[in-house]
Coordinates of C-alpha atoms in Angstrom, one line a residue:
M1 CA 8.3 -4.5 -3.3
A2 CA 5.6 -3.1 -1.0
A3 CA 8.0 -3.1 1.9
Q4 CA 10.3 -0.8 -0.1
I5 CA 7.4 1.6 -1.1
I6 CA 6.4 2.0 2.7
P7 CA 9.4 0.7 4.6
A8 CA 9.5 0.0 8.4
D9 CA 11.4 2.5 10.5
E10 CA 10.4 3.5 14.0
T11 CA 6.9 2.7 12.8
P12 CA 5.6 -0.3 11.0
G13 CA 5.9 -0.6 7.2
A14 CA 3.9 -2.4 4.6
R15 CA 5.2 -5.7 5.4
E16 CA 4.3 -5.4 9.1
V17 CA 0.7 -4.2 8.5
G18 CA 0.0 -7.0 6.0
V19 CA -0.2 -5.0 2.8
I20 CA 0.5 -8.2 0.7
R21 CA -2.5 -10.0 2.3
F22 CA -4.6 -7.0 1.3
I23 CA -3.4 -7.0 -2.3
D24 CA -4.0 -10.8 -2.5
T25 CA -7.5 -10.3 -1.1
L26 CA -8.2 -7.5 -3.5
L27 CA -6.9 -9.3 -6.6
A28 CA -9.0 -12.3 -5.7
S29 CA -12.2 -10.3 -5.3
F30 CA -12.9 -6.7 -6.1
E31 CA -10.2 -6.2 -8.7
R32 CA -9.8 -9.6 -10.5
D33 CA -9.4 -7.7 -13.8
R34 CA -6.0 -6.4 -12.5
Q35 CA -4.5 -9.9 -12.1
A36 CA -3.2 -9.7 -15.6
A37 CA -1.5 -6.4 -15.0
Y38 CA 0.3 -8.0 -11.9
V39 CA 1.4 -11.0 -14.0
A40 CA 2.9 -8.7 -16.6
G41 CA 4.3 -6.3 -14.0
L42 CA 6.0 -9.1 -12.1
K43 CA 7.6 -10.2 -15.4
Q44 CA 8.9 -6.6 -15.9
V45 CA 10.4 -6.9 -12.4
E46 CA 12.0 -10.2 -13.2
D47 CA 13.4 -8.8 -16.4
A48 CA 14.8 -5.7 -14.5
V49 CA 16.4 -8.0 -11.9
K50 CA 18.1 -10.0 -14.7
R51 CA 19.2 -6.9 -16.5
L52 CA 20.6 -5.0 -13.4
V53 CA 21.8 -7.9 -11.3
P54 CA 22.5 -10.9 -13.6
S55 CA 23.7 -13.0 -10.8
A56 CA 20.3 -12.8 -9.0
S57 CA 17.3 -14.9 -9.9
R58 CA 14.7 -13.2 -7.7
F59 CA 13.9 -9.7 -6.5
S60 CA 13.6 -11.0 -2.8
E61 CA 17.1 -12.1 -3.1
L62 CA 18.5 -8.6 -3.5
D63 CA 19.6 -6.3 -0.8
E64 CA 17.7 -3.2 0.1
A65 CA 19.8 -0.9 -2.2
R66 CA 19.4 -3.2 -5.2
Q67 CA 15.7 -3.6 -4.7
I68 CA 15.4 0.1 -4.7
E69 CA 17.5 0.3 -7.9
V70 CA 15.1 -2.3 -9.6
L71 CA 12.0 -0.4 -8.5
R72 CA 13.5 2.9 -9.7
S73 CA 13.9 1.3 -13.0
I74 CA 10.2 0.5 -13.3
E75 CA 8.8 3.4 -11.4
T76 CA 7.3 5.0 -14.5
T77 CA 5.4 2.0 -15.6
D78 CA 1.7 1.3 -15.1
F79 CA 2.5 -1.6 -12.9
F80 CA 4.5 0.2 -10.5
R81 CA 1.8 2.9 -10.3
L82 CA -0.8 0.2 -9.6
L83 CA 1.5 -1.5 -7.0
R84 CA 2.0 1.8 -5.3
L85 CA -1.7 2.6 -5.2
H86 CA -2.5 -0.9 -3.8
T87 CA 0.2 -0.6 -1.2
I88 CA -1.1 2.8 0.0
M89 CA -4.7 1.4 0.0
G90 CA -3.5 -1.7 2.0
F91 CA -1.6 0.4 4.5
F92 CA -4.6 2.7 5.3
S93 CA -7.6 0.5 4.6
N94 CA -10.1 -0.8 7.0
P95 CA -8.3 -3.8 8.7
Q96 CA -11.3 -6.1 7.8
Y97 CA -9.9 -6.1 4.2
G98 CA -6.6 -7.6 5.1
G99 CA -4.2 -4.8 5.6
N100 CA -3.6 -2.1 8.3
R101 CA -2.9 -4.7 10.9
D102 CA -3.5 -3.4 14.5
K103 CA -4.7 -0.2 12.8
A104 CA -1.1 1.0 12.4
G105 CA -1.8 3.1 9.4
W106 CA -4.7 4.9 11.1
K107 CA -2.6 5.5 14.2
L108 CA 0.1 7.2 12.0
I109 CA -2.3 9.7 10.6
G110 CA -4.3 10.2 13.7
F111 CA -7.5 8.7 12.3
E112 CA -10.2 8.3 14.9
D113 CA -11.6 4.9 14.7
A114 CA -15.2 5.7 15.4
F115 CA -17.6 5.1 12.6
V116 CA -20.4 6.8 14.5
F117 CA -20.0 10.2 15.9
Q118 CA -22.3 12.0 18.4
P119 CA -23.4 15.7 17.4
P120 CA -22.2 18.4 17.6
F121 CA -19.6 17.5 15.0
G122 CA -17.8 20.6 15.0
Y123 CA -18.1 24.3 14.3
Y124 CA -21.6 25.7 13.3
D125 CA -22.1 28.8 11.3
G126 CA -25.2 30.0 13.3
P127 CA -25.3 33.2 15.1
E128 CA -23.2 33.2 18.3
G129 CA -25.0 31.7 21.2
Q130 CA -27.6 29.8 19.0
P131 CA -27.4 26.2 18.0

C-alpha cells in the first residue's frame, strides 16, 4: 500500500527506501498504541479487496490499477490517513529509524544532511557592513 502512496518512477518510491521497515519499527516502539488501528485498517483493506475483486484473496495479488481502486475506496478512512502519514514520515525520516534508505527522500527535496552548521547561517538584519 505504501508503494502506491509513493510509487517509484525515475526516483525511488516507498518500497525502495524501506518505508515498511520504518512503519514496523514505529509500531513496535513509539506508536504501539496505533497497532490496533492497523489491525482494524488491514481488515478494512481485506474487506475492500473481497468486495471489489472477489476472485482475489490478498491486496498484494492485485495489479497496480486494482490496488489503487482498493485504496481509493478507503481513502477517507482514519486508517488510510494514518498509513499515508506514516508512509510520508518513513520516506523523509532520519534513516536511523528504518526508512529513507540511502537518504533518497532527503535527496529528492534537497535537504542538506548536516546537523551542525557553521555561522553565519544566512541573512542578518544588521546595518549594511556590520555583523
